[in-house]
mmCIF file of C-alpha atoms in Angstrom:
data_model
loop_
_atom_site.group_PDB
_atom_site.id
_atom_site.type_symbol
_atom_site.label_atom_id
_atom_site.label_comp_id
_atom_site.label_asym_id
_atom_site.label_seq_id
_atom_site.Cartn_x
_atom_site.Cartn_y
_atom_site.Cartn_z
ATOM 1 C CA UNK A 1 36.754 -2.650 -9.848
ATOM 2 C CA UNK A 2 36.682 -4.282 -6.712
ATOM 3 C CA UNK A 3 34.882 -1.130 -5.054
ATOM 4 C CA UNK A 4 32.147 -1.057 -8.183
ATOM 5 C CA UNK A 5 31.635 -4.994 -7.612
ATOM 6 C CA UNK A 6 30.974 -4.270 -3.767
ATOM 7 C CA UNK A 7 28.589 -1.110 -4.327
ATOM 8 C CA UNK A 8 26.472 -4.140 -6.785
ATOM 9 C CA UNK A 9 26.689 -6.401 -3.947
ATOM 10 C CA UNK A 10 25.552 -4.512 -1.340
ATOM 11 C CA UNK A 11 22.347 -3.183 -3.669
ATOM 12 C CA UNK A 12 21.713 -6.550 -4.707
ATOM 13 C CA UNK A 13 21.561 -7.316 -1.120
ATOM 14 C CA UNK A 14 19.307 -4.064 -0.260
ATOM 15 C CA UNK A 15 17.285 -4.926 -2.852
ATOM 16 C CA UNK A 16 16.880 -8.829 -1.524
ATOM 17 C CA UNK A 17 15.965 -8.040 1.795
ATOM 18 C CA UNK A 18 13.664 -5.365 1.154
ATOM 19 C CA UNK A 19 11.596 -8.020 -0.796
ATOM 20 C CA UNK A 20 11.817 -10.410 1.901
ATOM 21 C CA UNK A 21 10.950 -7.899 4.023
ATOM 22 C CA UNK A 22 7.597 -7.582 2.348
ATOM 23 C CA UNK A 23 7.222 -11.002 2.004
ATOM 24 C CA UNK A 24 7.188 -11.764 5.790
ATOM 25 C CA UNK A 25 4.950 -8.694 6.133
ATOM 26 C CA UNK A 26 2.244 -9.683 4.091
ATOM 27 C CA UNK A 27 2.606 -12.945 5.060
ATOM 28 C CA UNK A 28 2.106 -11.769 8.436
ATOM 29 C CA UNK A 29 -0.652 -9.369 7.741
ATOM 30 C CA UNK A 30 -2.273 -12.355 5.761
ATOM 31 C CA UNK A 31 -1.989 -14.266 9.552
ATOM 32 C CA UNK A 32 -3.374 -11.616 11.686
ATOM 33 C CA UNK A 33 -6.459 -11.290 9.058
ATOM 34 C CA UNK A 34 -6.934 -15.048 8.975
ATOM 35 C CA UNK A 35 -6.532 -15.601 13.043
ATOM 36 C CA UNK A 36 -8.449 -12.501 13.043
ATOM 37 C CA UNK A 37 -11.566 -13.846 11.077
ATOM 38 C CA UNK A 38 -11.742 -17.059 12.881
ATOM 39 C CA UNK A 39 -12.110 -16.030 17.106
ATOM 40 C CA UNK A 40 -14.910 -13.405 15.333
ATOM 41 C CA UNK A 41 -16.616 -16.592 13.820
ATOM 42 C CA UNK A 42 -15.831 -17.903 17.304
ATOM 43 C CA UNK A 43 -16.830 -15.651 19.243
ATOM 44 C CA UNK A 44 -20.230 -15.564 17.458
ATOM 45 C CA UNK A 45 -20.806 -19.365 17.520
ATOM 46 C CA UNK A 46 -20.658 -19.248 21.246
ATOM 47 C CA UNK A 47 -22.884 -16.289 21.118
ATOM 48 C CA UNK A 48 -25.377 -18.639 19.229
ATOM 49 C CA UNK A 49 -24.724 -21.898 21.462
ATOM 50 C CA UNK A 50 -25.898 -19.375 24.681
ATOM 51 C CA UNK A 51 -28.762 -18.159 23.067
ATOM 52 C CA UNK A 52 -29.583 -21.362 22.738
ATOM 53 C CA UNK A 53 -29.364 -22.440 25.871
ATOM 54 C CA UNK A 54 -31.004 -19.916 26.830
ATOM 55 C CA UNK A 55 -33.862 -20.949 25.022
ATOM 56 C CA UNK A 56 -33.474 -18.420 21.916
ATOM 57 C CA UNK A 57 -34.162 -15.462 24.826
ATOM 58 C CA UNK A 58 -31.877 -12.429 25.223
ATOM 59 C CA UNK A 59 -32.330 -12.693 28.625
ATOM 60 C CA UNK A 60 -33.139 -16.625 30.611
ATOM 61 C CA UNK A 61 -33.734 -16.362 34.513
ATOM 62 C CA UNK A 62 -31.104 -17.937 34.929
ATOM 63 C CA UNK A 63 -28.486 -16.465 32.435
ATOM 64 C CA UNK A 64 -26.427 -14.767 34.345
ATOM 65 C CA UNK A 65 -25.556 -18.046 36.554
ATOM 66 C CA UNK A 66 -24.762 -19.990 33.698
ATOM 67 C CA UNK A 67 -22.453 -17.301 32.328
ATOM 68 C CA UNK A 68 -20.364 -17.095 35.653
ATOM 69 C CA UNK A 69 -20.495 -20.804 35.164
ATOM 70 C CA UNK A 70 -19.547 -21.003 31.576
ATOM 71 C CA UNK A 71 -17.167 -18.442 32.580
ATOM 72 C CA UNK A 72 -14.809 -19.967 34.975
ATOM 73 C CA UNK A 73 -14.349 -22.830 33.294
ATOM 74 C CA UNK A 74 -13.617 -21.662 29.969
ATOM 75 C CA UNK A 75 -11.083 -18.690 31.770
ATOM 76 C CA UNK A 76 -9.323 -21.967 33.966
ATOM 77 C CA UNK A 77 -8.373 -23.537 30.083
ATOM 78 C CA UNK A 78 -8.491 -20.748 27.671
ATOM 79 C CA UNK A 79 -6.967 -17.884 30.027
ATOM 80 C CA UNK A 80 -8.296 -14.238 29.779
ATOM 81 C CA UNK A 81 -11.395 -13.180 27.420
ATOM 82 C CA UNK A 82 -13.992 -15.542 28.278
ATOM 83 C CA UNK A 83 -15.288 -13.815 31.266
ATOM 84 C CA UNK A 84 -19.122 -13.165 32.333
ATOM 85 C CA UNK A 85 -19.187 -9.666 30.857
ATOM 86 C CA UNK A 86 -17.026 -10.698 27.461
ATOM 87 C CA UNK A 87 -19.759 -13.682 27.541
ATOM 88 C CA UNK A 88 -22.415 -11.416 27.100
ATOM 89 C CA UNK A 89 -20.795 -9.454 24.341
ATOM 90 C CA UNK A 90 -20.886 -12.817 22.745
ATOM 91 C CA UNK A 91 -24.191 -13.309 23.035
ATOM 92 C CA UNK A 92 -25.459 -9.554 22.259
ATOM 93 C CA UNK A 93 -23.207 -10.109 19.086
ATOM 94 C CA UNK A 94 -25.040 -13.459 17.617
ATOM 95 C CA UNK A 95 -28.381 -11.710 18.701
ATOM 96 C CA UNK A 96 -27.330 -8.231 16.686
ATOM 97 C CA UNK A 97 -25.789 -10.086 13.771
ATOM 98 C CA UNK A 98 -27.640 -13.349 13.456
ATOM 99 C CA UNK A 99 -26.207 -14.154 9.994
ATOM 100 C CA UNK A 100 -22.611 -15.777 10.077
ATOM 101 C CA UNK A 101 -21.547 -15.240 6.478
ATOM 102 C CA UNK A 102 -22.470 -11.524 6.567
ATOM 103 C CA UNK A 103 -19.407 -10.660 9.435
ATOM 104 C CA UNK A 104 -17.098 -8.633 7.456
ATOM 105 C CA UNK A 105 -13.251 -10.233 7.352
ATOM 106 C CA UNK A 106 -11.838 -6.813 7.834
ATOM 107 C CA UNK A 107 -13.088 -5.788 11.004
ATOM 108 C CA UNK A 108 -12.336 -7.178 14.409
ATOM 109 C CA UNK A 109 -13.552 -8.491 17.613
ATOM 110 C CA UNK A 110 -13.037 -4.603 19.194
ATOM 111 C CA UNK A 111 -15.163 -3.066 15.827
ATOM 112 C CA UNK A 112 -17.729 -5.881 16.679
ATOM 113 C CA UNK A 113 -18.100 -5.245 20.765
ATOM 114 C CA UNK A 114 -18.645 -1.403 19.828
ATOM 115 C CA UNK A 115 -21.074 -2.180 17.518
ATOM 116 C CA UNK A 116 -23.645 -4.290 19.070
ATOM 117 C CA UNK A 117 -24.057 -0.893 21.223
ATOM 118 C CA UNK A 118 -25.935 0.746 18.389
ATOM 119 C CA UNK A 119 -29.361 0.061 18.840
ATOM 120 C CA UNK A 120 -30.887 1.006 15.781
ATOM 121 C CA UNK A 121 -30.293 -1.764 13.145
ATOM 122 C CA UNK A 122 -30.044 0.149 9.842
ATOM 123 C CA UNK A 123 -27.526 2.437 11.508
ATOM 124 C CA UNK A 124 -25.584 -0.515 12.838
ATOM 125 C CA UNK A 125 -25.719 -1.439 9.736
ATOM 126 C CA UNK A 126 -24.021 1.422 8.201
ATOM 127 C CA UNK A 127 -21.924 1.912 10.941
ATOM 128 C CA UNK A 128 -20.464 -2.171 9.532
ATOM 129 C CA UNK A 129 -20.499 -0.974 5.931
ATOM 130 C CA UNK A 130 -18.608 2.098 6.387
ATOM 131 C CA UNK A 131 -16.150 0.809 8.615
ATOM 132 C CA UNK A 132 -15.119 -1.955 6.688
ATOM 133 C CA UNK A 133 -14.987 0.317 2.927
ATOM 134 C CA UNK A 134 -13.006 2.812 4.962
ATOM 135 C CA UNK A 135 -10.880 0.285 6.791
ATOM 136 C CA UNK A 136 -11.740 2.449 10.107
ATOM 137 C CA UNK A 137 -9.664 1.831 13.187
ATOM 138 C CA UNK A 138 -11.771 0.604 16.572
ATOM 139 C CA UNK A 139 -11.130 4.430 17.298
ATOM 140 C CA UNK A 140 -12.391 6.214 14.281
ATOM 141 C CA UNK A 141 -15.488 3.970 14.754
ATOM 142 C CA UNK A 142 -16.475 4.650 18.192
ATOM 143 C CA UNK A 143 -15.745 8.116 17.384
ATOM 144 C CA UNK A 144 -18.783 8.437 14.631
ATOM 145 C CA UNK A 145 -20.963 6.667 16.839
ATOM 146 C CA UNK A 146 -20.805 8.908 19.807
ATOM 147 C CA UNK A 147 -21.274 11.764 17.258
ATOM 148 C CA UNK A 148 -24.232 9.857 15.895
ATOM 149 C CA UNK A 149 -23.262 10.028 12.005
ATOM 150 C CA UNK A 150 -25.621 7.956 11.217
ATOM 151 C CA UNK A 151 -28.314 10.403 12.515
ATOM 152 C CA UNK A 152 -26.485 13.743 11.328
ATOM 153 C CA UNK A 153 -26.319 12.294 7.540
ATOM 154 C CA UNK A 154 -29.892 11.445 7.882
ATOM 155 C CA UNK A 155 -31.189 14.269 9.335
ATOM 156 C CA UNK A 156 -31.001 16.620 5.741
ATOM 157 C CA UNK A 157 -33.437 13.417 4.110
ATOM 158 C CA UNK A 158 -37.017 12.590 3.759
ATOM 159 C CA UNK A 159 -36.237 9.182 3.958
ATOM 160 C CA UNK A 160 -33.223 6.716 4.640
ATOM 161 C CA UNK A 161 -33.192 5.386 0.948
ATOM 162 C CA UNK A 162 -30.552 8.141 -0.537
ATOM 163 C CA UNK A 163 -28.684 7.260 2.814
ATOM 164 C CA UNK A 164 -28.519 3.355 1.985
ATOM 165 C CA UNK A 165 -27.323 4.332 -1.082
ATOM 166 C CA UNK A 166 -23.975 4.994 0.100
ATOM 167 C CA UNK A 167 -23.371 2.381 1.728
ATOM 168 C CA UNK A 168 -23.189 0.372 -1.076
ATOM 169 C CA UNK A 169 -19.731 -1.112 -2.420
ATOM 170 C CA UNK A 170 -19.212 -1.241 -6.009
ATOM 171 C CA UNK A 171 -18.717 2.714 -6.998
ATOM 172 C CA UNK A 172 -20.394 3.330 -9.643
ATOM 173 C CA UNK A 173 -19.081 4.885 -12.957
ATOM 174 C CA UNK A 174 -21.491 8.221 -12.533
ATOM 175 C CA UNK A 175 -24.815 8.264 -10.575
ATOM 176 C CA UNK A 176 -27.991 7.315 -12.428
ATOM 177 C CA UNK A 177 -29.538 9.652 -10.077
ATOM 178 C CA UNK A 178 -27.503 12.167 -8.411
ATOM 179 C CA UNK A 179 -28.673 13.402 -4.784
ATOM 180 C CA UNK A 180 -26.377 16.316 -3.411
ATOM 181 C CA UNK A 181 -27.899 15.635 0.020
ATOM 182 C CA UNK A 182 -25.945 12.090 -0.317
ATOM 183 C CA UNK A 183 -22.898 14.489 1.188
ATOM 184 C CA UNK A 184 -24.579 17.057 3.621
ATOM 185 C CA UNK A 185 -25.283 16.403 7.141
ATOM 186 C CA UNK A 186 -26.065 18.782 9.702
ATOM 187 C CA UNK A 187 -24.646 19.588 12.461
ATOM 188 C CA UNK A 188 -20.698 18.473 11.679
ATOM 189 C CA UNK A 189 -18.873 17.685 14.714
ATOM 190 C CA UNK A 190 -15.352 19.317 14.228
ATOM 191 C CA UNK A 191 -13.830 18.074 18.059
ATOM 192 C CA UNK A 192 -10.816 16.495 16.752
ATOM 193 C CA UNK A 193 -8.955 20.238 16.359
ATOM 194 C CA UNK A 194 -8.769 20.915 19.613
ATOM 195 C CA UNK A 195 -10.938 24.163 20.218
ATOM 196 C CA UNK A 196 -11.508 25.634 23.728
ATOM 197 C CA UNK A 197 -14.960 26.369 24.494
ATOM 198 C CA UNK A 198 -13.557 29.782 25.589
ATOM 199 C CA UNK A 199 -11.042 30.745 23.095
ATOM 200 C CA UNK A 200 -12.473 33.254 20.095
ATOM 201 C CA UNK A 201 -11.444 31.537 16.562
ATOM 202 C CA UNK A 202 -10.908 33.509 13.240
ATOM 203 C CA UNK A 203 -11.730 31.563 10.116
ATOM 204 C CA UNK A 204 -8.151 31.291 9.100
ATOM 205 C CA UNK A 205 -7.060 29.783 11.864
ATOM 206 C CA UNK A 206 -10.144 27.206 11.680
ATOM 207 C CA UNK A 207 -9.179 27.092 8.339
ATOM 208 C CA UNK A 208 -5.480 26.006 9.622
ATOM 209 C CA UNK A 209 -7.246 23.377 12.032
ATOM 210 C CA UNK A 210 -8.607 21.263 9.292
ATOM 211 C CA UNK A 211 -5.804 20.809 7.180
ATOM 212 C CA UNK A 212 -3.618 19.817 10.374
ATOM 213 C CA UNK A 213 -6.335 17.490 11.203
ATOM 214 C CA UNK A 214 -7.043 16.474 7.667
ATOM 215 C CA UNK A 215 -7.808 12.564 8.164
ATOM 216 C CA UNK A 216 -10.411 13.515 11.330
ATOM 217 C CA UNK A 217 -11.871 15.952 8.283
ATOM 218 C CA UNK A 218 -11.803 13.608 5.743
ATOM 219 C CA UNK A 219 -13.671 10.930 8.309
ATOM 220 C CA UNK A 220 -16.236 13.195 9.568
ATOM 221 C CA UNK A 221 -16.719 14.662 6.131
ATOM 222 C CA UNK A 222 -17.545 10.817 5.058
ATOM 223 C CA UNK A 223 -16.438 8.117 2.501
ATOM 224 C CA UNK A 224 -14.917 9.153 -1.422
ATOM 225 C CA UNK A 225 -13.571 12.848 -0.474
ATOM 226 C CA UNK A 226 -10.326 13.485 -2.141
ATOM 227 C CA UNK A 227 -8.593 16.405 -0.537
ATOM 228 C CA UNK A 228 -8.007 19.004 -3.817
ATOM 229 C CA UNK A 229 -6.710 22.446 -2.524
ATOM 230 C CA UNK A 230 -7.362 25.557 0.340
ATOM 231 C CA UNK A 231 -7.721 28.758 -1.359
ATOM 232 C CA UNK A 232 -7.707 27.992 -4.725
ATOM 233 C CA UNK A 233 -7.850 31.430 -6.671
ATOM 234 C CA UNK A 234 -10.812 31.548 -9.254
ATOM 235 C CA UNK A 235 -10.254 34.585 -11.557
ATOM 236 C CA UNK A 236 -13.551 36.266 -13.292
ATOM 237 C CA UNK A 237 -12.937 39.606 -15.370
ATOM 238 C CA UNK A 238 -9.764 39.903 -13.024
ATOM 239 C CA UNK A 239 -11.274 39.840 -9.863
ATOM 240 C CA UNK A 240 -9.591 37.309 -7.701
ATOM 241 C CA UNK A 241 -12.035 35.090 -5.369
ATOM 242 C CA UNK A 242 -10.581 32.290 -2.523
ATOM 243 C CA UNK A 243 -12.865 29.488 -1.227
ATOM 244 C CA UNK A 244 -11.719 27.890 1.573
ATOM 245 C CA UNK A 245 -11.500 23.989 0.932
ATOM 246 C CA UNK A 246 -11.863 22.068 -1.960
ATOM 247 C CA UNK A 247 -12.680 18.345 -2.551
ATOM 248 C CA UNK A 248 -13.557 15.818 -5.073
ATOM 249 C CA UNK A 249 -15.835 13.073 -3.974
ATOM 250 C CA UNK A 250 -15.226 9.819 -6.099
ATOM 251 C CA UNK A 251 -18.652 8.208 -4.994
ATOM 252 C CA UNK A 252 -20.835 11.155 -6.244
ATOM 253 C CA UNK A 253 -18.547 12.551 -9.228
ATOM 254 C CA UNK A 254 -18.952 16.280 -7.776
ATOM 255 C CA UNK A 255 -16.348 18.576 -6.561
ATOM 256 C CA UNK A 256 -17.606 20.158 -3.132
ATOM 257 C CA UNK A 257 -16.632 23.374 -1.931
ATOM 258 C CA UNK A 258 -16.378 24.029 1.746
ATOM 259 C CA UNK A 259 -16.486 27.959 3.251
ATOM 260 C CA UNK A 260 -15.704 28.359 6.682
ATOM 261 C CA UNK A 261 -17.730 31.465 8.363
ATOM 262 C CA UNK A 262 -16.936 32.111 12.481
ATOM 263 C CA UNK A 263 -20.523 33.883 12.708
ATOM 264 C CA UNK A 264 -24.244 33.446 11.079
ATOM 265 C CA UNK A 265 -24.558 32.617 7.367
ATOM 266 C CA UNK A 266 -26.318 35.885 5.598
ATOM 267 C CA UNK A 267 -27.131 36.150 1.833
ATOM 268 C CA UNK A 268 -24.096 37.755 0.899
ATOM 269 C CA UNK A 269 -22.131 34.198 2.138
ATOM 270 C CA UNK A 270 -25.190 32.341 -0.234
ATOM 271 C CA UNK A 271 -24.320 34.359 -3.109
ATOM 272 C CA UNK A 272 -20.715 34.183 -3.119
ATOM 273 C CA UNK A 273 -20.898 30.285 -2.977
ATOM 274 C CA UNK A 274 -23.709 30.596 -5.585
ATOM 275 C CA UNK A 275 -20.834 32.114 -7.881
ATOM 276 C CA UNK A 276 -17.764 29.637 -6.473
ATOM 277 C CA UNK A 277 -20.610 26.524 -7.763
ATOM 278 C CA UNK A 278 -21.586 28.408 -11.349
ATOM 279 C CA UNK A 279 -17.715 28.839 -11.659
ATOM 280 C CA UNK A 280 -16.816 25.453 -11.118
ATOM 281 C CA UNK A 281 -19.572 23.965 -13.174
ATOM 282 C CA UNK A 282 -19.150 25.846 -16.210
ATOM 283 C CA UNK A 283 -15.045 26.077 -16.229
ATOM 284 C CA UNK A 284 -14.092 22.989 -14.310
ATOM 285 C CA UNK A 285 -16.167 19.853 -14.292
ATOM 286 C CA UNK A 286 -15.599 17.723 -17.058
ATOM 287 C CA UNK A 287 -18.642 16.008 -19.092
ATOM 288 C CA UNK A 288 -18.633 13.050 -16.595
ATOM 289 C CA UNK A 289 -18.831 15.114 -13.753
ATOM 290 C CA UNK A 290 -22.352 15.714 -11.448
ATOM 291 C CA UNK A 291 -22.975 19.017 -10.139
ATOM 292 C CA UNK A 292 -20.751 20.936 -8.106
ATOM 293 C CA UNK A 293 -21.799 20.959 -4.278
ATOM 294 C CA UNK A 294 -21.136 24.574 -1.959
ATOM 295 C CA UNK A 295 -21.569 23.846 2.003
ATOM 296 C CA UNK A 296 -21.297 27.136 4.146
ATOM 297 C CA UNK A 297 -20.340 25.567 7.466
ATOM 298 C CA UNK A 298 -21.287 28.556 9.776
ATOM 299 C CA UNK A 299 -21.223 28.756 13.932
ATOM 300 C CA UNK A 300 -24.977 29.618 13.689
ATOM 301 C CA UNK A 301 -27.382 29.085 10.708
ATOM 302 C CA UNK A 302 -30.125 31.428 9.382
ATOM 303 C CA UNK A 303 -32.465 29.506 8.121
ATOM 304 C CA UNK A 304 -34.718 32.401 7.438
ATOM 305 C CA UNK A 305 -32.082 34.041 4.855
ATOM 306 C CA UNK A 306 -31.484 31.324 3.277
ATOM 307 C CA UNK A 307 -35.194 29.635 2.466
ATOM 308 C CA UNK A 308 -36.066 33.175 0.992
ATOM 309 C CA UNK A 309 -32.219 33.593 -0.998
ATOM 310 C CA UNK A 310 -32.433 30.033 -2.759
ATOM 311 C CA UNK A 311 -36.039 29.667 -2.262
ATOM 312 C CA UNK A 312 -37.303 25.642 -2.168
ATOM 313 C CA UNK A 313 -35.118 24.181 -4.336
ATOM 314 C CA UNK A 314 -32.170 21.558 -3.775
ATOM 315 C CA UNK A 315 -30.839 21.718 -7.166
ATOM 316 C CA UNK A 316 -28.789 24.287 -6.670
ATOM 317 C CA UNK A 317 -26.063 23.179 -4.417
ATOM 318 C CA UNK A 318 -25.394 25.312 -1.867
ATOM 319 C CA UNK A 319 -26.227 24.537 1.269
ATOM 320 C CA UNK A 320 -25.533 25.822 5.050
ATOM 321 C CA UNK A 321 -24.806 23.532 7.895
ATOM 322 C CA UNK A 322 -23.861 24.274 11.574
ATOM 323 C CA UNK A 323 -20.949 23.012 13.271
ATOM 324 C CA UNK A 324 -19.701 22.564 16.513
ATOM 325 C CA UNK A 325 -15.718 22.874 17.296
ATOM 326 C CA UNK A 326 -16.621 21.149 20.808
ATOM 327 C CA UNK A 327 -18.294 17.720 20.878
ATOM 328 C CA UNK A 328 -21.766 18.078 22.134
ATOM 329 C CA UNK A 329 -23.489 16.031 25.135
ATOM 330 C CA UNK A 330 -25.622 12.845 23.646
ATOM 331 C CA UNK A 331 -28.784 15.069 24.769
ATOM 332 C CA UNK A 332 -27.661 18.113 23.280
ATOM 333 C CA UNK A 333 -26.667 16.399 20.351
ATOM 334 C CA UNK A 334 -29.430 14.491 19.682
ATOM 335 C CA UNK A 335 -31.663 17.543 19.884
ATOM 336 C CA UNK A 336 -29.875 19.146 17.034
ATOM 337 C CA UNK A 337 -30.364 16.419 14.795
ATOM 338 C CA UNK A 338 -34.110 16.395 15.901
ATOM 339 C CA UNK A 339 -33.925 20.304 14.766
ATOM 340 C CA UNK A 340 -32.562 19.888 12.044
ATOM 341 C CA UNK A 341 -34.934 17.458 10.824
ATOM 342 C CA UNK A 342 -37.935 19.256 11.373
ATOM 343 C CA UNK A 343 -36.663 22.498 9.952
ATOM 344 C CA UNK A 344 -35.776 20.419 7.007
ATOM 345 C CA UNK A 345 -39.191 19.123 6.685
ATOM 346 C CA UNK A 346 -41.060 22.778 6.799
ATOM 347 C CA UNK A 347 -38.282 23.611 4.291
ATOM 348 C CA UNK A 348 -39.196 21.105 1.693
ATOM 349 C CA UNK A 349 -42.356 19.897 2.568
#
């Protein structure tokens, strides 16, 4: 009996401890969030004061001397964090985000320091909203900026309307207008798997590497993706087929099938993907789902074959996109994005 009471007491103590621990963890998180929000807003106001002191111009003739003077005094009174370069960041912060009420409490000062380096205002807005919605770390945000994710997503669109629809905060029950291209960008950057430039990969090895780095791959795919499985068997009249990777996107309410090709895409790859897409549309999708999207990730595209196989229809839901296993330079990536944009315009008018 005494042992039983001791066990009950021990379990009760452990239960209370766990509850208290959660309360304190939550309180600490709340304090950190509150402090972070207060500091971000403070830096915004500091930037505003600096810009106003310089006559509202980004660069004033006496700007550097003014910042150096203020920096010395602030550092002496408040410690680190107020050197001239950081004050310039605060000034740029205000210029990049002129509305204090629009600042996002989910983002830290390090997030905003990365964002102010984005010159395109629409791209900056996209990254800010996606970082807040996806709870990106600063490292994840910097990776998306460095790989020009916004520009790659935009490369497959005629305008920015479809891209802008992706940054809405509310998830619709079912999108009124379904555009499969909202889930396709080109090229895909897969540098996170750690591939060496002189190593030849097999498709199964690439598939395993992507699964091993699933968090990074989901970031590269975009918001709203949920992993459903790999090599999910499809049986048609006794024949078995195995799509490489299957996802579901909650934003578009659609399945997304990805096949990996360590070579140039050909018509048989397109036909196979059409089979997968048609099967999912008929046998797997629910009434509230939108049509399935098929993406063939290949080492080299073959736009002419794709065009003649699919015609100019994008409603079929089958697309090919190039992937890079090694992070390209900024110039190389910009050229690839522009090439994709021009090819897409030629195909779709």
